[in-house]
Coordinates of C-alpha atoms and ligand atoms in Angstrom, one line a residue:
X1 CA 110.8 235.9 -5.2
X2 CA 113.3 232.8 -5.3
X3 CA 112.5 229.5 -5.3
X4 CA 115.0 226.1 -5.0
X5 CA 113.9 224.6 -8.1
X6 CA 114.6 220.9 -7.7
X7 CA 115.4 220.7 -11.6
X8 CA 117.9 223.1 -11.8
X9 CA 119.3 222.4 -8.2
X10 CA 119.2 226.2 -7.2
X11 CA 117.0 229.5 -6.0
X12 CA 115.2 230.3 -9.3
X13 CA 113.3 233.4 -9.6
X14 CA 109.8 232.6 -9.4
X15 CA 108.3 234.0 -12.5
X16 CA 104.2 232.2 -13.0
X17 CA 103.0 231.6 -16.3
X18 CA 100.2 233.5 -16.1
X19 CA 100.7 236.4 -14.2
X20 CA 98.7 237.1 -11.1
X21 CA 98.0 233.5 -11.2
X22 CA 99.6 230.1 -9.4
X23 CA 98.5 226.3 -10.4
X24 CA 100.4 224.5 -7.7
X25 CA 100.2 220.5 -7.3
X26 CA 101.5 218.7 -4.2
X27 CA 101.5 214.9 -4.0
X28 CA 98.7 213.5 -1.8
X29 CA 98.6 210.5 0.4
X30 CA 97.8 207.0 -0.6
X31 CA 94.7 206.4 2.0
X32 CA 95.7 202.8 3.3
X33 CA 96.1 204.2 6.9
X34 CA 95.8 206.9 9.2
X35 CA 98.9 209.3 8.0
X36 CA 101.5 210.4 10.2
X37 CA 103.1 213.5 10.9
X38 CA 105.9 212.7 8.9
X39 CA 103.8 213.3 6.1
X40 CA 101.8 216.3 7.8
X41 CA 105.1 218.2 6.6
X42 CA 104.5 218.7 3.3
X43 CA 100.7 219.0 3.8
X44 CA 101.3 221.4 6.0
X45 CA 104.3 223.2 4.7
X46 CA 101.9 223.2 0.7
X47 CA 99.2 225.0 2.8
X48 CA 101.4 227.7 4.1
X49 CA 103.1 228.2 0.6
X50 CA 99.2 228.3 -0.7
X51 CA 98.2 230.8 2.1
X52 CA 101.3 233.0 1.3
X53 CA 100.8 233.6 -2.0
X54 CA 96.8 234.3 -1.2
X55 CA 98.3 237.0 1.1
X56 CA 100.3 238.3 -2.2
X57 CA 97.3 238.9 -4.1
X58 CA 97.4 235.5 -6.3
X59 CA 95.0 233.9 -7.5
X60 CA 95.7 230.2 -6.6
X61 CA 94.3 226.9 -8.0
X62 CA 95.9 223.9 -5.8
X63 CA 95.3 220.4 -6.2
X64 CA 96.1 217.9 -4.0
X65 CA 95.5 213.9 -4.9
X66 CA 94.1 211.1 -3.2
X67 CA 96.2 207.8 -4.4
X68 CA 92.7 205.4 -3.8
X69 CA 93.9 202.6 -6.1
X70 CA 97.8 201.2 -5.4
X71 CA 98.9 197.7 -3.5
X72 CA 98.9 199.0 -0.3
X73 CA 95.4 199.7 0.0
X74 CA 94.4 196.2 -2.0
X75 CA 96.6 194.6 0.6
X76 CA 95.2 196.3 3.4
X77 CA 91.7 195.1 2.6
X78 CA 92.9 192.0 2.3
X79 CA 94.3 191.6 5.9
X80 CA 91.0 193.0 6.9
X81 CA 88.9 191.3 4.6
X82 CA 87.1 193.6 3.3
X83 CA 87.2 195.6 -0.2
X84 CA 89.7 198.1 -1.7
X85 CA 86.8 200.7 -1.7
X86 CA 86.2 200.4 2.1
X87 CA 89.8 201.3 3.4
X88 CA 90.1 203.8 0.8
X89 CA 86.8 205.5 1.6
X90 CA 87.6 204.7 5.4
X91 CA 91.0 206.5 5.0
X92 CA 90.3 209.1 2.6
X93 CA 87.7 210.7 5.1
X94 CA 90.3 210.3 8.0
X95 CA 92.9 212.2 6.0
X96 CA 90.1 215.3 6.1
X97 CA 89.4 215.2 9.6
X98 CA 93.1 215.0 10.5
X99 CA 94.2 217.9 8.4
X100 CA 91.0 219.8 10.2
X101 CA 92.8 219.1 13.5
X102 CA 96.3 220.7 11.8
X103 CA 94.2 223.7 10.6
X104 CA 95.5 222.8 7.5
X105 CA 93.0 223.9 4.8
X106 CA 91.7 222.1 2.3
X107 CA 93.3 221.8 -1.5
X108 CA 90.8 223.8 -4.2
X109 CA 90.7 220.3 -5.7
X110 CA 91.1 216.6 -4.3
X111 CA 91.2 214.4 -7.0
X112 CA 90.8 210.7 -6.6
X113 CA 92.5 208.3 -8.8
X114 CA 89.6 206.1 -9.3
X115 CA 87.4 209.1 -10.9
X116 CA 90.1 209.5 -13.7
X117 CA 90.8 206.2 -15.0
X118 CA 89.4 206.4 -18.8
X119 CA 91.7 209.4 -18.8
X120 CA 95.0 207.3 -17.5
X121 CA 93.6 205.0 -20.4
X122 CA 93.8 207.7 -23.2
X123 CA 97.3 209.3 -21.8
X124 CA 99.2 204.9 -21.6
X125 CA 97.2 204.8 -24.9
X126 CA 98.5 207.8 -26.9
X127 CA 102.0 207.0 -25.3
X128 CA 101.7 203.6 -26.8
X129 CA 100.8 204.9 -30.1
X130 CA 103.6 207.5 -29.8
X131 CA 106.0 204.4 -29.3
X132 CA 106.9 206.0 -25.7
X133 CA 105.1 202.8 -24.1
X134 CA 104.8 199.0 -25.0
X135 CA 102.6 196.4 -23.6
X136 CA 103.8 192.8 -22.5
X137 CA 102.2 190.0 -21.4
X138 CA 99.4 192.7 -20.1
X139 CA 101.0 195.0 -18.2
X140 CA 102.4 198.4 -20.1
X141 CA 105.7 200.3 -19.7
X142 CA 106.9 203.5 -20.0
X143 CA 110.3 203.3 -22.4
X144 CA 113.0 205.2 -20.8
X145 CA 115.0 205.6 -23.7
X146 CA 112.5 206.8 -25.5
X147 CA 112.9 210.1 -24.4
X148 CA 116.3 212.4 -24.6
X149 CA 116.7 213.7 -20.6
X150 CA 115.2 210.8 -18.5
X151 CA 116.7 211.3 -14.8
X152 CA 117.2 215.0 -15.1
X153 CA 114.8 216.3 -12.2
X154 CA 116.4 213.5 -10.3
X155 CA 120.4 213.9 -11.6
X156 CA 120.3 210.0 -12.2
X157 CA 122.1 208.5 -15.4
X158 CA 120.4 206.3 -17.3
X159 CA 123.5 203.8 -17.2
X160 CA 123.6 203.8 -13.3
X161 CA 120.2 203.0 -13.2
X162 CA 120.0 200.1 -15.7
X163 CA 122.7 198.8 -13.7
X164 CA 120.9 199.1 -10.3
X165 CA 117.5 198.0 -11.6
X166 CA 119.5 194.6 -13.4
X167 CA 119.7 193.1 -10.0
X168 CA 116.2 192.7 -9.9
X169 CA 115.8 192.0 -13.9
X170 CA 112.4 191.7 -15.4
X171 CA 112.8 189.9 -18.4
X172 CA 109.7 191.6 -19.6
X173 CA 110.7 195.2 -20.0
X174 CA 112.7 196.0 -22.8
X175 CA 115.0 198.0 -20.3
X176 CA 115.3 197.4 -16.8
X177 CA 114.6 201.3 -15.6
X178 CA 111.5 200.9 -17.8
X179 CA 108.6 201.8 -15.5
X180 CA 105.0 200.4 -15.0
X181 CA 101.9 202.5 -16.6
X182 CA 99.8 199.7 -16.7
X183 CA 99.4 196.7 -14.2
X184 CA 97.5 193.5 -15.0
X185 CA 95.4 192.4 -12.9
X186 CA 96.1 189.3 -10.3
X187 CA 93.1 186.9 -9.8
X188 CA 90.8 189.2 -7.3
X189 CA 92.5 192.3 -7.7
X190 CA 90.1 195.0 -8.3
X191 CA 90.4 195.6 -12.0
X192 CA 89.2 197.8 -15.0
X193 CA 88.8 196.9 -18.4
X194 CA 91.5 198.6 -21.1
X195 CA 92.9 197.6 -24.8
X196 CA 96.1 195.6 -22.7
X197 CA 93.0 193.7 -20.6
X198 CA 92.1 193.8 -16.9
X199 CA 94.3 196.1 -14.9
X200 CA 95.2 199.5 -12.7
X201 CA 97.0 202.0 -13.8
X202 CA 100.3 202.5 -12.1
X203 CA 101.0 205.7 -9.3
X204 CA 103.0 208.1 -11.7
X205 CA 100.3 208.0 -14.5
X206 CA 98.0 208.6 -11.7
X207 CA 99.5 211.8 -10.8
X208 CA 100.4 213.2 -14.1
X209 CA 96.6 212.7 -15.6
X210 CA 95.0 214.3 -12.7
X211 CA 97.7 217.3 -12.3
X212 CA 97.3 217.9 -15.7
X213 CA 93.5 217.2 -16.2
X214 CA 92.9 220.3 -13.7
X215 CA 95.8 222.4 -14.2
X216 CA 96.8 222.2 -17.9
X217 CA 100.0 220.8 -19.7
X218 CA 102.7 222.4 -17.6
X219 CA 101.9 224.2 -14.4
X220 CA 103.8 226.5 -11.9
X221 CA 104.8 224.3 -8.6
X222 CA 104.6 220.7 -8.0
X223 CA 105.3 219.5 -4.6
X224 CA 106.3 216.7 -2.4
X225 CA 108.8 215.2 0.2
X226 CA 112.3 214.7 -1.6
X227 CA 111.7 210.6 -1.3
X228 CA 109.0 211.6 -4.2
X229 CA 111.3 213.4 -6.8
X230 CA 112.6 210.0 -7.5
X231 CA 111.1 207.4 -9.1
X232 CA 107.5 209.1 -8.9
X233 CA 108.0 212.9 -10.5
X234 CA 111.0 211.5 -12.4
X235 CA 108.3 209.1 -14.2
X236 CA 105.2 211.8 -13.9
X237 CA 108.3 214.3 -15.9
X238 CA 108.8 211.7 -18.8
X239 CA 105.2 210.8 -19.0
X240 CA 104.7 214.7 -20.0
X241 CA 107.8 215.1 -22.0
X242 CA 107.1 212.2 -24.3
X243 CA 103.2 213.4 -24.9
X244 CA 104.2 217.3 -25.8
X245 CA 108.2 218.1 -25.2
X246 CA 106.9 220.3 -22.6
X247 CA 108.1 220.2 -18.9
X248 CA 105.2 219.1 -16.5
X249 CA 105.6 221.8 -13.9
X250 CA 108.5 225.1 -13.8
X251 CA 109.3 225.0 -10.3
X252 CA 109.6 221.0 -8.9
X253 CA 109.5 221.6 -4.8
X254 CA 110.7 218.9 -1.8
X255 CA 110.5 218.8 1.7
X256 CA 113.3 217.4 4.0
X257 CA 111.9 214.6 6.2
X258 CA 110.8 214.5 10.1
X259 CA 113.2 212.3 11.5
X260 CA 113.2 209.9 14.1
X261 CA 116.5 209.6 15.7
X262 CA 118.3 210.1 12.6
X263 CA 116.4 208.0 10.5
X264 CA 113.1 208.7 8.2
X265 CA 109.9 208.8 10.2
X266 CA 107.7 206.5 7.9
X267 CA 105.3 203.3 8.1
X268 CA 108.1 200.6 7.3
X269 CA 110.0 201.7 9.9
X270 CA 107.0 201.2 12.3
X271 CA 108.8 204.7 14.1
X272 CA 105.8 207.1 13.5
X273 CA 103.4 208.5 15.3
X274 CA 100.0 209.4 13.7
X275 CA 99.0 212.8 14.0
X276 CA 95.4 212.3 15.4
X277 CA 97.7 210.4 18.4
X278 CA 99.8 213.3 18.4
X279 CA 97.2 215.6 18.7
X280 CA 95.6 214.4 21.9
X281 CA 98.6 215.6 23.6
X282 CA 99.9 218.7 21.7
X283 CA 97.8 221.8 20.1
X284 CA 97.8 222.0 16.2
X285 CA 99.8 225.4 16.5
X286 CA 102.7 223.8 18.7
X287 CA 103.2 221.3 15.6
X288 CA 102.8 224.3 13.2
X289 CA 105.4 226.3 15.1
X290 CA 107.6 223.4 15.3
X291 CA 107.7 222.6 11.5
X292 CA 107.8 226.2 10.5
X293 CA 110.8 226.9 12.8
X294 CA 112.7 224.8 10.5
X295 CA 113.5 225.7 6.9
X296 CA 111.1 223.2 4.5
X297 CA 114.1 221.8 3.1
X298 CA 116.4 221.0 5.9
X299 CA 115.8 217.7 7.7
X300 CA 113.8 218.0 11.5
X301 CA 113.9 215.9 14.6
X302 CA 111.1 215.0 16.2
X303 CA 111.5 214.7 19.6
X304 CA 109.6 215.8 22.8
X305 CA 112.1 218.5 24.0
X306 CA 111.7 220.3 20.9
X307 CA 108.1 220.1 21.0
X308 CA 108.4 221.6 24.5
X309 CA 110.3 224.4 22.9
X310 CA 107.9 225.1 20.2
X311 CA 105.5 225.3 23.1
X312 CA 107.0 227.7 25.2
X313 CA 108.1 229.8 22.2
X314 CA 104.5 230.1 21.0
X315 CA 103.0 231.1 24.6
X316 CA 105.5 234.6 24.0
X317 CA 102.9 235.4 21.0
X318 CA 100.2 235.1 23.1
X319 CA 101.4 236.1 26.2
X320 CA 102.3 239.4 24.5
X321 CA 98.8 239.6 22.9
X322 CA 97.3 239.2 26.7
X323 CA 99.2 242.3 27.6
X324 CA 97.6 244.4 25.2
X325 CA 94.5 243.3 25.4
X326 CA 94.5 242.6 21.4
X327 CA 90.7 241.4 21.4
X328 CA 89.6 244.8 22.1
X329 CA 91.1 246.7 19.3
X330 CA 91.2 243.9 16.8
X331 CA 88.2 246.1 14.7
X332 CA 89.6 249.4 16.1
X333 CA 91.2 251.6 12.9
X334 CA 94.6 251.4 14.1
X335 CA 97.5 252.5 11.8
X336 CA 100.3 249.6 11.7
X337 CA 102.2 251.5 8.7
X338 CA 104.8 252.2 11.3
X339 CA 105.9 248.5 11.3
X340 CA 106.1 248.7 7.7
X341 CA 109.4 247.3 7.8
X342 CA 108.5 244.5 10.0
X343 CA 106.0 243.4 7.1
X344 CA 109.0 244.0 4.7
X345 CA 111.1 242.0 6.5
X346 CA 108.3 238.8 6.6
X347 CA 108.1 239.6 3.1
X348 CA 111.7 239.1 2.4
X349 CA 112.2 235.9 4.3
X350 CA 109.4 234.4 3.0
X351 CA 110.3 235.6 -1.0
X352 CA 113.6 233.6 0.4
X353 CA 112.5 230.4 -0.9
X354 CA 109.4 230.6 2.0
X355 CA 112.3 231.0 5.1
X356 CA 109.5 230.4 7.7
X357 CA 111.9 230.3 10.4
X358 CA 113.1 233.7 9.5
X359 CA 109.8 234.9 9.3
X360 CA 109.3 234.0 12.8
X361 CA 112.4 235.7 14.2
X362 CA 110.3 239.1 12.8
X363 CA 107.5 238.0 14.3
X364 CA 109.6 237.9 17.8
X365 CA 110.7 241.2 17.2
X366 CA 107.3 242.4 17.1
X367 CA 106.7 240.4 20.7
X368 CA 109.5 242.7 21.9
X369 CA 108.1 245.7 20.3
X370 CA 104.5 245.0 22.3
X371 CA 106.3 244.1 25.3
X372 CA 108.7 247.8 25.4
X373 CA 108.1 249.9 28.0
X374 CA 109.3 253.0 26.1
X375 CA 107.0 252.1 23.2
X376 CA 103.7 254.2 23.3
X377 CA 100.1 252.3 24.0
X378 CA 99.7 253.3 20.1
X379 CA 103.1 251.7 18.9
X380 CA 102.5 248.6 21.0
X381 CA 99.2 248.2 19.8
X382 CA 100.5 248.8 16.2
X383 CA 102.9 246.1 16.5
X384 CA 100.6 243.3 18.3
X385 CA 98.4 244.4 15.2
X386 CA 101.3 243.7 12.9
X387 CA 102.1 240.3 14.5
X388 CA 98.3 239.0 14.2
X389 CA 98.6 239.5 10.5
X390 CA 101.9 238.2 9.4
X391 CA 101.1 235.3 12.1
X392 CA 97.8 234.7 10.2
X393 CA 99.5 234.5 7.1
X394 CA 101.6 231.2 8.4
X395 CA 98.0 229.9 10.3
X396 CA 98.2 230.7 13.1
X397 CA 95.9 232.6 15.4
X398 CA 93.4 231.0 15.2
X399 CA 90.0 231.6 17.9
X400 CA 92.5 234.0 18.9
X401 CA 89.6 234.8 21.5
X402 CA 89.2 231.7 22.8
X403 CA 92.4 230.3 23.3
X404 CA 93.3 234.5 25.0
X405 CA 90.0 234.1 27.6
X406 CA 90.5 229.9 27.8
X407 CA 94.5 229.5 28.1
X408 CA 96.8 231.0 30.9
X409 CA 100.4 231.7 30.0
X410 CA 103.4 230.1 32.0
X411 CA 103.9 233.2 34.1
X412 CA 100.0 232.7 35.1
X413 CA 100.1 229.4 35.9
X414 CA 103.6 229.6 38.2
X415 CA 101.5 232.3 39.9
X416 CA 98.7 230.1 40.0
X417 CA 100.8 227.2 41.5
X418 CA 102.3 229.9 44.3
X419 CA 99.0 230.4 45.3
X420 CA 98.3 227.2 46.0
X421 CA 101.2 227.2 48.1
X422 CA 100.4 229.8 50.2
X423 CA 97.0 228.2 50.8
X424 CA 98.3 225.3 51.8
X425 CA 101.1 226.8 54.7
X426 CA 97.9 229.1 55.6
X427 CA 96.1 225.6 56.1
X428 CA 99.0 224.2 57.9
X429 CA 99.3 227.4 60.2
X430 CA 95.4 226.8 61.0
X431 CA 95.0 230.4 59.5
X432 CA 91.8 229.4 57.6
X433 CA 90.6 233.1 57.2
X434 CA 93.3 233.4 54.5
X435 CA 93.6 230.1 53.1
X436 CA 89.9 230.5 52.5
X437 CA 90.7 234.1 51.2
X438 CA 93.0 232.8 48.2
X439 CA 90.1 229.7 47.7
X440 CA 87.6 232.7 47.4
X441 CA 90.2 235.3 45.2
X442 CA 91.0 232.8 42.9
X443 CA 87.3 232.0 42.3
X444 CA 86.0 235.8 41.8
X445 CA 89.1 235.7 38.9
X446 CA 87.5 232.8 37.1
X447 CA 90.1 230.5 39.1
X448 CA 88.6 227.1 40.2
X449 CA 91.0 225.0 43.0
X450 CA 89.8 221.3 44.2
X451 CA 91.4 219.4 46.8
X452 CA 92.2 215.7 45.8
X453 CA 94.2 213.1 47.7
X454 CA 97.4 214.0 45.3
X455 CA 97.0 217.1 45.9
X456 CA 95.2 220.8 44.8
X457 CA 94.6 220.8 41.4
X458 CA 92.8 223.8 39.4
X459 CA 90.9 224.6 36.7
X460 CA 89.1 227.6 34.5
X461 CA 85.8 228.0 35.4
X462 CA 83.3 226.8 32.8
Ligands
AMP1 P1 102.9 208.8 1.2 O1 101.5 208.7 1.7 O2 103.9 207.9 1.8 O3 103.0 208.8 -0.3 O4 103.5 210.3 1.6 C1 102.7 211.5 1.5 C2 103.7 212.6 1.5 O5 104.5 212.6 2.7 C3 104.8 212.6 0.4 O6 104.9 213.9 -0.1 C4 106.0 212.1 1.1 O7 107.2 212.6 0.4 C5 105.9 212.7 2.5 N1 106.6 212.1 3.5 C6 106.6 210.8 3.9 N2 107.3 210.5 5.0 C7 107.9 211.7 5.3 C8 108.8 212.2 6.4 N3 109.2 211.3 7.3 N4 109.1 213.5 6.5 C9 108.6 214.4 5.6 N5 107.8 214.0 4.6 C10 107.4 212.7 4.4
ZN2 ZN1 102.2 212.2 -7.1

């Protein structure tokens, strides 16, 4: 298996360091607001890189944080006037239900920030002693050049960036890329107590104390949209170097961004949409589809026509899984070896550095497979067997029974719509015998048409 390994800037082959075994750590959202489905990507994308490996046999510990402690929240409660703990809390339990609604399962372990400060205490502490840190005038800060290869995950030099950070010089740090591990408190500010006095610790200790509290000194995979390998795993990087010489993850992984018109979905931008809103409208697999249709790392549009697509792409999975009936021989002992190669092929575009959108051109092939006419019932059942288990593999699928008995394909409903049609010239030819006839057909199939001043509408029978 290859994976782009942001530290070395190409496909590595993906060797864990304990074999059988994957510690994976994806960045997790800072609970100040509802989030949006710019950042359901890499939530989304972490869970399907979790659910492959599961499929693989691995055993896999992921952790995925909650930042409950940074300005954004602080300010937040303040424009609300109410406490840090509140929006956090308030958030923290939306970010649950919402990745609920994206089937996205949960991490093995959610850290919060807040449970781990004595530990982001010890780690600014021992860095201090190490003379990788210095306190001044209460805050603390990581010393860049204290350590050898600061800016290699990110390709920076440090010259570049003592330049850029001059503009805004803080006469405090000793060099102006030096980086905040320890913020003093403002009158107000929630605070805790430490040897530099009342303060927070700052996001990239955050991270690094809880990735390795749970996972160990260096790890397999740690995760995030590319905005995050620089400054955040930059710092979380030279936090661990300076504390053992050891690398904090082998494989460093980013997302491209969702894109709005060309330009970064995100909260400053005030372009997003937040995926509960987005979710009254679309179902969670037409967003799953969409993303995965994409490889993680390029950038993706969001726009309505392509959410349209990702819609009418879908409804060939299930449409083919109509045909066969798949319900009925989902527990039957059916032998799918024959599409062997089918599973090989998923196999290999996923050991691609996970190319999703590969994987779902086999998955088509298998649609065409179910739909053949000169396939037997056996080999068509084979293959719709086949396609529910690599599809199941990505998430989707799921209540494949409901959404099969509940949901009508585009072919159904065109026919549906026909029907009304014909009812209504039958109406307008004062032949009520048969406009009553399609009323009554339609009904005995589970069909339910009303008349309403805009027009027949219908429904599936409850
Ligand atoms: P945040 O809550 O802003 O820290 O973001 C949580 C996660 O979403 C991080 O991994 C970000 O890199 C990622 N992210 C934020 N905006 C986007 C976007 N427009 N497209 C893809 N990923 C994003
Ligand atoms: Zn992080």
């Amino acid at each position: 298996m290859k994976i782009y390994n942001t530290m070395t800037r190409k496909k590595d082959d993906f060797i864990p360091i304990t074999e059988g075994e994957i510690n994976m750590y994806a960045c997790g959202p800072t609970v100040y607001n509802y989030f949006h489905i710019g950042n359901a990507r890499p939530f989304l994308f972490f869970d399907v890189v979790r659910r492959y490996f599961k499929y693989l046999g691995y055993k896999v510990s992921y952790v995925q944080n909650i930042t409950d402690i940074d300005d954004k929240i602080i300010e937040q409660a303040i424009k609300e006037k109410t406490n840090f703990n509140e929006i956090a809390e308030r958030y923290t339990k939306a970010f649950f239900d919402d990745l609920k609604l994206l089937n996205i399962n949960y991490a093995d372990f959610n850290p919060k920030a807040t449970e781990y400060i004595s530990e982001m205490i010890d780690l600014i502490n021992t860095l201090v002693v190490k003379g990788n840190a210095y306190e001044s005038n209460g805050d603390v800060y990581f010393s860049v050049e204290s350590i050898p290869n600061y800016g290699k995950l990110s390709g920076k030099n440090l010259n570049e960036l003592q330049a850029g950070a001059r503009i805004e010089a803080n006469t405090q740090k000793k060099n102006p890329a030096d980086f905040t591990l320890w913020k003093k408190a403002k009158d107000g500010e929630p605070s805790w107590d430490s040897p530099w006095g009342a303060g927070r610790p700052g996001w990239h200790t955050e991270c690094v104390v809880m990735s390795r509290k749970i996972l160990g000194q260096t790890f397999d995979i740690h995760g995030g949209g590319v905005d995050l390998i620089f400054p955040h795993h930059e710092n979380e990087l030279a936090q661990a170097y300076a504390l053992d010489g050891e690398p904090l993850a082998n494989y460093w992984m980013h997302n491209g961004f969702l894109n709005v018109d060309g330009n970064k979905m995100s909260k400053s931008l005030n372009n997003f949409f937040t995926t509960r809103d987005i979710m009254k409208d679309y179902d969670p697999e037409v967003i799953r589809f969409f993303f995965l249709s994409k490889h993680y790392r390029s950038p993706i549009d969001f726009n309505e026509e392509i959410i349209i697509e990702s819609k009418k792409a879908l409804a060939n999975f299930y449409s083919a899984f109509s045909s066969i009936d798949i319900i009925n021989i989902l527990d039957q002992d059916i032998d799918i070896y024959e599409f062997n190669e089918a599973v090989q092929a998923f196999k290999e575009a996923m050991n691609d550095d996970f190319n999703t959108a590969k994987a779902l051109a086999v998955m088509f092939d298998l649609v065409k497979e179910i739909k053949s006419k000169q396939n037997s019932l056996k080999k068509q059942q084979a293959a719709a067997l086949t396609l529910y288990e690599l599809g199941q593999v990505l998430g989707f699928f799921v209540d494949l029974e409901d959404r099969l008995t509940n949901s009508v394909d585009q072919h159904a409903e065109k026919l549906i719509e026909l029907m009304i049609n014909y009812r209504l010239e039958a109406k307008q030819e004062k032949n009520y015998a048969f406009s009553d006839r399609i009323r009554h057909d339609l009904s005995e199939i589970g069909i339910e048409l009303q008349d309403t001043p805009q027009g027949t509408i219908w429904k599936i029978k409850e």
